[in-house]
Tab-separated table of C-alpha atoms in Angstrom:
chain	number	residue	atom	x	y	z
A	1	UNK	CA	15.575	6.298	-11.651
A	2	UNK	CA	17.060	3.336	-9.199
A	3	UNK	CA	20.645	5.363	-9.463
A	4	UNK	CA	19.252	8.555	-8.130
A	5	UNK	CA	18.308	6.448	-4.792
A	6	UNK	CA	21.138	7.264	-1.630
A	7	UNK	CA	21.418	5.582	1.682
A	8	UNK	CA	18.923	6.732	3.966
A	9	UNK	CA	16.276	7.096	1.294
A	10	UNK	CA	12.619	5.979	2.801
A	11	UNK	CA	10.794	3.699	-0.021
A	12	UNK	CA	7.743	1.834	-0.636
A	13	UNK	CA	6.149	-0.819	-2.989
A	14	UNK	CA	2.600	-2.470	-3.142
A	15	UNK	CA	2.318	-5.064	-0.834
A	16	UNK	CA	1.545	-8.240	-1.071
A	17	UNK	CA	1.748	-11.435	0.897
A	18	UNK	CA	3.029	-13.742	-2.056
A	19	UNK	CA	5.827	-11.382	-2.869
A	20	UNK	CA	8.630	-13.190	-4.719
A	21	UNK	CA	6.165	-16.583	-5.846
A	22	UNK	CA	5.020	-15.172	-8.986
A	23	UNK	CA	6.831	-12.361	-10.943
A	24	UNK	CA	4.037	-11.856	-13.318
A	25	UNK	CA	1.956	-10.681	-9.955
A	26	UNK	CA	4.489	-8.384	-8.652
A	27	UNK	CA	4.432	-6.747	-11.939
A	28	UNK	CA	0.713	-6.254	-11.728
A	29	UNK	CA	0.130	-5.151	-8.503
A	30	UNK	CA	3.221	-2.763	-8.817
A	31	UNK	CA	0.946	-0.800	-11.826
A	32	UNK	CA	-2.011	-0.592	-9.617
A	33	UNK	CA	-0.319	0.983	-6.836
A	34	UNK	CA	0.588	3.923	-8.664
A	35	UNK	CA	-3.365	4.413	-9.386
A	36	UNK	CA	-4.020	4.001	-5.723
A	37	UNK	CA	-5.737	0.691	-6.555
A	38	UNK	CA	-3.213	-0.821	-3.942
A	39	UNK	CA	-3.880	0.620	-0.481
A	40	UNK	CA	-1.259	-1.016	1.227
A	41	UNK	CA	2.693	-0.627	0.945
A	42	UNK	CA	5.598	-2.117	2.026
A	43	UNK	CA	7.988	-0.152	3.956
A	44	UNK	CA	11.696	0.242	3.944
A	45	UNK	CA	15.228	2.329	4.159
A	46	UNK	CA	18.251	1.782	1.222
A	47	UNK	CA	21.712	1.117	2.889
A	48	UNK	CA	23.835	2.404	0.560
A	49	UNK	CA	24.076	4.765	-2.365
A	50	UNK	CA	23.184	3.476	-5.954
A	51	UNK	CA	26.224	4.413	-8.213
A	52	UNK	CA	24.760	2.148	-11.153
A	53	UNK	CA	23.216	-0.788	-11.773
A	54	UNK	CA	25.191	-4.004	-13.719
A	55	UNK	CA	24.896	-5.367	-17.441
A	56	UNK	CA	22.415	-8.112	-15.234
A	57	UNK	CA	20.389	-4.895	-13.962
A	58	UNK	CA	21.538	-5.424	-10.103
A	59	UNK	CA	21.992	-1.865	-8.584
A	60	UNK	CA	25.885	-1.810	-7.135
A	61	UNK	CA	27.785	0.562	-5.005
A	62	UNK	CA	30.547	2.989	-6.801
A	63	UNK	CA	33.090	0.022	-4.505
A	64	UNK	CA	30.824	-2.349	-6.695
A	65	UNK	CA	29.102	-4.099	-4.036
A	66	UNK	CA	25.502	-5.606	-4.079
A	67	UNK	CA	22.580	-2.108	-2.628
A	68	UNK	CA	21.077	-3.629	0.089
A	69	UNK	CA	18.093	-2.886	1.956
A	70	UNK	CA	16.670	-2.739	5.684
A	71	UNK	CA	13.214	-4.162	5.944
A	72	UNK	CA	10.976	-5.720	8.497
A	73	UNK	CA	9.058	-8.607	6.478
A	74	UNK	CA	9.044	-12.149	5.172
A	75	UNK	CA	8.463	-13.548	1.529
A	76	UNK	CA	6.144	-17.042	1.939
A	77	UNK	CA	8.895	-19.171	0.949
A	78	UNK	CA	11.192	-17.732	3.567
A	79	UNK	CA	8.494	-18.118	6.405
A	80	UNK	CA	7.670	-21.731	5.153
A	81	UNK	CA	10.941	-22.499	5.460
A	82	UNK	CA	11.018	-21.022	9.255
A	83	UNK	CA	8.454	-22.958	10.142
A	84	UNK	CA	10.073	-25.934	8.810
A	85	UNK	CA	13.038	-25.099	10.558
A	86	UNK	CA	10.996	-24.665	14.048
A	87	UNK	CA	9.180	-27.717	14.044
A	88	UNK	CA	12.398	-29.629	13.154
A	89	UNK	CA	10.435	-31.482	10.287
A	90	UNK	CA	8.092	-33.115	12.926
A	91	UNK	CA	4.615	-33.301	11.178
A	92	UNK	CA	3.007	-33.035	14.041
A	93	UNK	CA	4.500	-30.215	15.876
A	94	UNK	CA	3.868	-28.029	12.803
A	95	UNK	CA	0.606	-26.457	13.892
A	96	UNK	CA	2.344	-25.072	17.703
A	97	UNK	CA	5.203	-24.052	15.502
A	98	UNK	CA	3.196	-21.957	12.900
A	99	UNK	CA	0.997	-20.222	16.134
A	100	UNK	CA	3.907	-19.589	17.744
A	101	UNK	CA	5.663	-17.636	13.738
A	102	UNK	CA	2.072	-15.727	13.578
A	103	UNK	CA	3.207	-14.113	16.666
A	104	UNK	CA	6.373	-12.663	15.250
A	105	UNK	CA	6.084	-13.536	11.511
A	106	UNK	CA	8.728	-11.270	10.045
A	107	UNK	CA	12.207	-10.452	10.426
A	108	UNK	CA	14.077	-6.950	11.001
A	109	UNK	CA	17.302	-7.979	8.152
A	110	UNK	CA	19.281	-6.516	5.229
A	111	UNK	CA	17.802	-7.552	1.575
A	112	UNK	CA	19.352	-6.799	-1.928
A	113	UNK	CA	17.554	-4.073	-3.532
A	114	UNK	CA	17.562	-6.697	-6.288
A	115	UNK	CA	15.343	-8.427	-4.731
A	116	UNK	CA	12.277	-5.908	-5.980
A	117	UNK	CA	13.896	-5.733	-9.768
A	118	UNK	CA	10.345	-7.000	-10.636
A	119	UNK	CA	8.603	-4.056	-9.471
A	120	UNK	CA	7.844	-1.574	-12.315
A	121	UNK	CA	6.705	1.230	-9.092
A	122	UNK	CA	9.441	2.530	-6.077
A	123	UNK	CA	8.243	5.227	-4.260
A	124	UNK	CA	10.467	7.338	-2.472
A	125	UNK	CA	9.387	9.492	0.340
A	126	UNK	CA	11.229	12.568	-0.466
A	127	UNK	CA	12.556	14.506	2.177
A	128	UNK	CA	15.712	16.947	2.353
A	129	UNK	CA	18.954	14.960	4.121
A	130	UNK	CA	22.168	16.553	4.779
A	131	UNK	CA	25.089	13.714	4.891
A	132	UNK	CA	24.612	13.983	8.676
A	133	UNK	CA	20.926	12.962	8.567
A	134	UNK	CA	21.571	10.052	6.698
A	135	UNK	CA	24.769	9.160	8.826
A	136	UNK	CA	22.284	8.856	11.957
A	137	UNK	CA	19.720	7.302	9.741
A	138	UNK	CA	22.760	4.152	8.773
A	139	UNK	CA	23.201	4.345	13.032
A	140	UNK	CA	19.658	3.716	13.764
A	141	UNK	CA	18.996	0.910	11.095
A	142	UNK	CA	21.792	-0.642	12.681
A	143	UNK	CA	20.770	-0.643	15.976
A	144	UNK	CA	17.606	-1.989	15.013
A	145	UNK	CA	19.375	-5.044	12.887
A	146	UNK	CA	21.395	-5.790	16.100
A	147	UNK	CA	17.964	-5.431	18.232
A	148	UNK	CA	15.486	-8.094	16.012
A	149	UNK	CA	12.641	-6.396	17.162
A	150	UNK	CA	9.388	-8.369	17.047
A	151	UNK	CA	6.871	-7.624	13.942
A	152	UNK	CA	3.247	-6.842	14.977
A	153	UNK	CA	0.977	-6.128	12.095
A	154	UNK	CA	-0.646	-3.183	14.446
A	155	UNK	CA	2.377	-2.261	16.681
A	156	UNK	CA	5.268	-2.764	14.598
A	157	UNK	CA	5.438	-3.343	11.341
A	158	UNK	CA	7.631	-2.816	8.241
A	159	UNK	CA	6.221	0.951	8.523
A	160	UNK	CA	6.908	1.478	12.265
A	161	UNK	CA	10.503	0.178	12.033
A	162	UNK	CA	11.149	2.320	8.657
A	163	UNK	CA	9.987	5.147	10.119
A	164	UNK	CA	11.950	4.631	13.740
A	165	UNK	CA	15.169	4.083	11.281
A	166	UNK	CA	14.291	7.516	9.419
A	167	UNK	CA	12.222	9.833	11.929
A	168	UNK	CA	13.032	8.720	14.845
A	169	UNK	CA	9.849	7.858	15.559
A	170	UNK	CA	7.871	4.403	15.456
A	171	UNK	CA	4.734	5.175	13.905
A	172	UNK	CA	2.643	3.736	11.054
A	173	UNK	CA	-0.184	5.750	9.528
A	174	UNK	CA	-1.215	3.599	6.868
A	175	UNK	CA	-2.462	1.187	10.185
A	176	UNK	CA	-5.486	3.695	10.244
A	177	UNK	CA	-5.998	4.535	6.754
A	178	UNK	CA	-6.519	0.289	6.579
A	179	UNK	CA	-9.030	0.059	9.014
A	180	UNK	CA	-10.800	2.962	7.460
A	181	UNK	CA	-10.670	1.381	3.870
A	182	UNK	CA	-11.958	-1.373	5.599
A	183	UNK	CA	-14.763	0.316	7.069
A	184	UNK	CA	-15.640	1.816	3.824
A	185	UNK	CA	-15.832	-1.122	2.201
A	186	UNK	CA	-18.656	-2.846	4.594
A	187	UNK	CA	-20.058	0.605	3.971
A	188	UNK	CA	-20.238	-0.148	0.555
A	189	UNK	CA	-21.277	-4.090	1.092
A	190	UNK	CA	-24.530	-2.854	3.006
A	191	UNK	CA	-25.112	-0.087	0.967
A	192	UNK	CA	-25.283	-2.750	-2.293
A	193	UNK	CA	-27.090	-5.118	0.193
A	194	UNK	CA	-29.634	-2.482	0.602
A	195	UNK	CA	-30.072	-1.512	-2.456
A	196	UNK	CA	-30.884	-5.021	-3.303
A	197	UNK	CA	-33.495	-5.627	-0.617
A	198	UNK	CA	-34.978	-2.198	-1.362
A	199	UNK	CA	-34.980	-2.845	-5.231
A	200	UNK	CA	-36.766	-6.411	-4.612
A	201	UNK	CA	-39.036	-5.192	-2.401
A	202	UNK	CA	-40.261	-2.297	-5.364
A	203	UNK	CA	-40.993	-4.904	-7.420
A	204	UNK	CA	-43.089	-6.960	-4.779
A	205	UNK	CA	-44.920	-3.657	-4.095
A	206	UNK	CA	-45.405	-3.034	-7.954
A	207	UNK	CA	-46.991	-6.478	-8.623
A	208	UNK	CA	-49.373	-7.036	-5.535
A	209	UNK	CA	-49.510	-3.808	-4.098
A	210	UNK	CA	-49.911	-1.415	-6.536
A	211	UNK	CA	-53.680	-1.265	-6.046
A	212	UNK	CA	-53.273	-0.078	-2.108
A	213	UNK	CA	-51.333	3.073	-3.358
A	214	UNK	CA	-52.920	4.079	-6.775
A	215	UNK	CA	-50.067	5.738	-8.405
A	216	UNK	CA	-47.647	5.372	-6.357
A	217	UNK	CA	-46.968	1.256	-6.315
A	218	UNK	CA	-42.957	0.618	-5.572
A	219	UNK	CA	-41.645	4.319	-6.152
A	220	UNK	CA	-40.891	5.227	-2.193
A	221	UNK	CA	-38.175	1.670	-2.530
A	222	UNK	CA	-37.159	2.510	-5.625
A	223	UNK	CA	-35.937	5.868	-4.501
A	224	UNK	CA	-34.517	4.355	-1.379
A	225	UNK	CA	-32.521	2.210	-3.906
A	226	UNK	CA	-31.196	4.949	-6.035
A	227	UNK	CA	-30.844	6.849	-2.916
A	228	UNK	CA	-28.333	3.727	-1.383
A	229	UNK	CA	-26.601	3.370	-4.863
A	230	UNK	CA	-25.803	7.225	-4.606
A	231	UNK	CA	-24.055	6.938	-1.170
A	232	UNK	CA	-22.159	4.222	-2.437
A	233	UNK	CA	-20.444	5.995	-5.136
A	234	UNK	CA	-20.336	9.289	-2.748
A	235	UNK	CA	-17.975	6.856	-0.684
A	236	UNK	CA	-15.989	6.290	-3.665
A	237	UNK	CA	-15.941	9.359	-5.662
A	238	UNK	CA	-15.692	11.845	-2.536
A	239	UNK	CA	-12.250	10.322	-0.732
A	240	UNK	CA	-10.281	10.232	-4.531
A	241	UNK	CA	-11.649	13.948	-4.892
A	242	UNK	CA	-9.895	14.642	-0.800
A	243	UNK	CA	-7.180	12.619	-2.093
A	244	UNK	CA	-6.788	14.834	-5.004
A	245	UNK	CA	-7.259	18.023	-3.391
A	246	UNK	CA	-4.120	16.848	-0.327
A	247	UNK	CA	-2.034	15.676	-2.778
A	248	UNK	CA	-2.351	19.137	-4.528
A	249	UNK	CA	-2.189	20.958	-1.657
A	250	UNK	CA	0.890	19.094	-0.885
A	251	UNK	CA	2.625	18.938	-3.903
A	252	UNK	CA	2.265	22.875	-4.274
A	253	UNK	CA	4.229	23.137	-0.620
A	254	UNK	CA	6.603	21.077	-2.121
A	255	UNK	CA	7.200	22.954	-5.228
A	256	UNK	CA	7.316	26.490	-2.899
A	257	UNK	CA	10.049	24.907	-0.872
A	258	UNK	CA	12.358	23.530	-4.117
A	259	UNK	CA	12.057	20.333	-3.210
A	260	UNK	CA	10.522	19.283	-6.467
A	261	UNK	CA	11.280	21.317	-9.457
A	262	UNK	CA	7.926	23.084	-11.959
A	263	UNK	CA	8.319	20.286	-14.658
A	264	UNK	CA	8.355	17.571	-11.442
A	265	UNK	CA	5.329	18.840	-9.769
A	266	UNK	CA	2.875	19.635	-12.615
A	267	UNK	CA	3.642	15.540	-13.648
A	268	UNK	CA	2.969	14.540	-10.526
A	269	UNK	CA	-0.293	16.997	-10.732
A	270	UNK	CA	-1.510	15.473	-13.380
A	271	UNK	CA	-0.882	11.662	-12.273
A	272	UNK	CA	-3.151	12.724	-9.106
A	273	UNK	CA	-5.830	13.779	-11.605
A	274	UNK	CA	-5.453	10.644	-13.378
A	275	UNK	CA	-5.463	8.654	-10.497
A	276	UNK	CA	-8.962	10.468	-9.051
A	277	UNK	CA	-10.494	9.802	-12.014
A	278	UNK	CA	-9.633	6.107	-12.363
A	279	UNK	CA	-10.170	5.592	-8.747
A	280	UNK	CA	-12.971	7.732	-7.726
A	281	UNK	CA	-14.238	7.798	-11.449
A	282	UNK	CA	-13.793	4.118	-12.212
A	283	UNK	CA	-14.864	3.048	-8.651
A	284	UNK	CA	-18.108	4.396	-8.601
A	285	UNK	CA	-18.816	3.538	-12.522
A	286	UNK	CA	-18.302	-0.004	-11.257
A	287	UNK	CA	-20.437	0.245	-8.019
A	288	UNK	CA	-23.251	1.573	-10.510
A	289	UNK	CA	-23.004	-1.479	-12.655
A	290	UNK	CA	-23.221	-3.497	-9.937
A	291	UNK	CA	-26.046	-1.807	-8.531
A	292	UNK	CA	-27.802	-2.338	-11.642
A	293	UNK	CA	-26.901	-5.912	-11.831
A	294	UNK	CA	-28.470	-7.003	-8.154
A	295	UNK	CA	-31.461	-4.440	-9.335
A	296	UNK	CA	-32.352	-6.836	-12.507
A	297	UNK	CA	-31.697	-9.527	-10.760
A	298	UNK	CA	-33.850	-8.772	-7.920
């Protein structure tokens, strides 16, 4: 519920960098966060307290002011338009100007919560603030608005400055749990590489070398390939089961402490299972057909 959200309150949604072009996209890349489908979110802290939201669905303030937002980012119209502004128009100065905006592509600025009314997902990091917490939180975000400090993908991004605003702390986990994702997937990209090669070279052994090993022709490389397509859904199917068994492990802490209530925690129980089977399920289903595939093929 967007009027249960208070100033203070750490968010995310799945990120994307065409945010705001096509509404249809936002919508569909919201869903798939919530199934983990999405690895990457976008970071940042509410400003003010949601009292309700208008007959237009714009969340307002109990004084009836606009909900704003701090966030460290840039939608692709907004950074076209930068670029624009840098190069002055000039055709030809366009390609320093956009090196120089890589550099420090995204702004540290205040944003209507509006602004993400197409989302159908916002998560909220849920934590236990007194009004003092938050009060420190509003003093940090605005030191930071005041600062403009410079966006880095690696070193500061919308994660870094959201968690600097709320912890007190610049740091940005989901940095490392990128690169791994990353690695996993060339993992995966060799794995179905090798398969191939392996599955090929089965059938090369079973047509014209079958008579070397009676018995025996391509079996050795067509266990090799099974063996490859195995540890490709292992690298599927095993992180969703970690996942599963954290979040558990997590969400049962939670629960002991009262920060989520019975009802709240065995939902969010069972989305986890839902989401290790679609993920870690789903994923490895699909790596099988696609083993399969490159195995006919080949």
């Amino acid at each position: 519920d967007i009027c249960t959200l208070r100033r203070g309150d750490h968010c995310m949604v799945a990120a994307k960098v065409v945010r705001a072009i096509c509404p249809l996209l936002d919508y569909v890349t919201g869903w798939l966060s919530r199934y983990d489908v999405c690895c990457v979110y976008h970071h940042f802290v509410i400003l003010h307290d949601v009292s309700y939201l208008d007959e237009n669905g714009i969340p307002r303030t109990a004084a009836g002011e606009i909900v704003e937002l701090l966030e460290h980012t840039n939608t692709v119209r907004e950074s076209i338009a930068i670029v624009h502004a840098m190069s002055g128009g000039q055709l030809l100065r366009t390609p320093m100007c956009l090196g120089k905006f890589l550099f420090d592509k995204a702004q540290c600025q205040r944003v209507a919560l509006a602004d993400y009314g197409d989302m159908p997902c916002i998560f909220r990091i849920v934590r236990k603030l007194s009004d003092e917490d938050r009060g420190e939180i509003m003093a940090r975000a605005q030191t930071l608005l005041d600062m403009k400090p410079a966006y880095n993908v690696f070193g500061h991004n919308c994660e870094h400055t959201v968690n600097a605003v709320c912890r007190g702390e610049a740091i940005s986990p989901q940095v490392p749990v990128v690169l791994r994702d990353l690695a996993r997937l060339s993992i995966r990209g060799f794995v179905l590489l090798g398969s191939a090669l392996l599955s090929k070279a089965a059938g090369c052994a079973q047509s014209c070398g079958g008579s070397r090993a009676p018995g025996l022709g391509g079996r050795p490389f067509g266990v090799a390939a099974l063996m490859c397509t195995a540890v490709g859904c292992a690298t599927l199917a095993l992180p969703a089961l970690a996942r599963y068994r954290g979040a558990r492990e997590s969400i049962e802490e939670h629960r002991r402490l009262a920060v989520v209530d019975p009802d709240a925690a065995a939902t969010l129980l069972r989305t986890e299972l839902a989401r290790a089977f679609v993920v870690g399920g789903g994923g490895a289903a699909a790596f099988v057909l696609a083993a399969l595939t490159v195995h006919r093929r080949a």
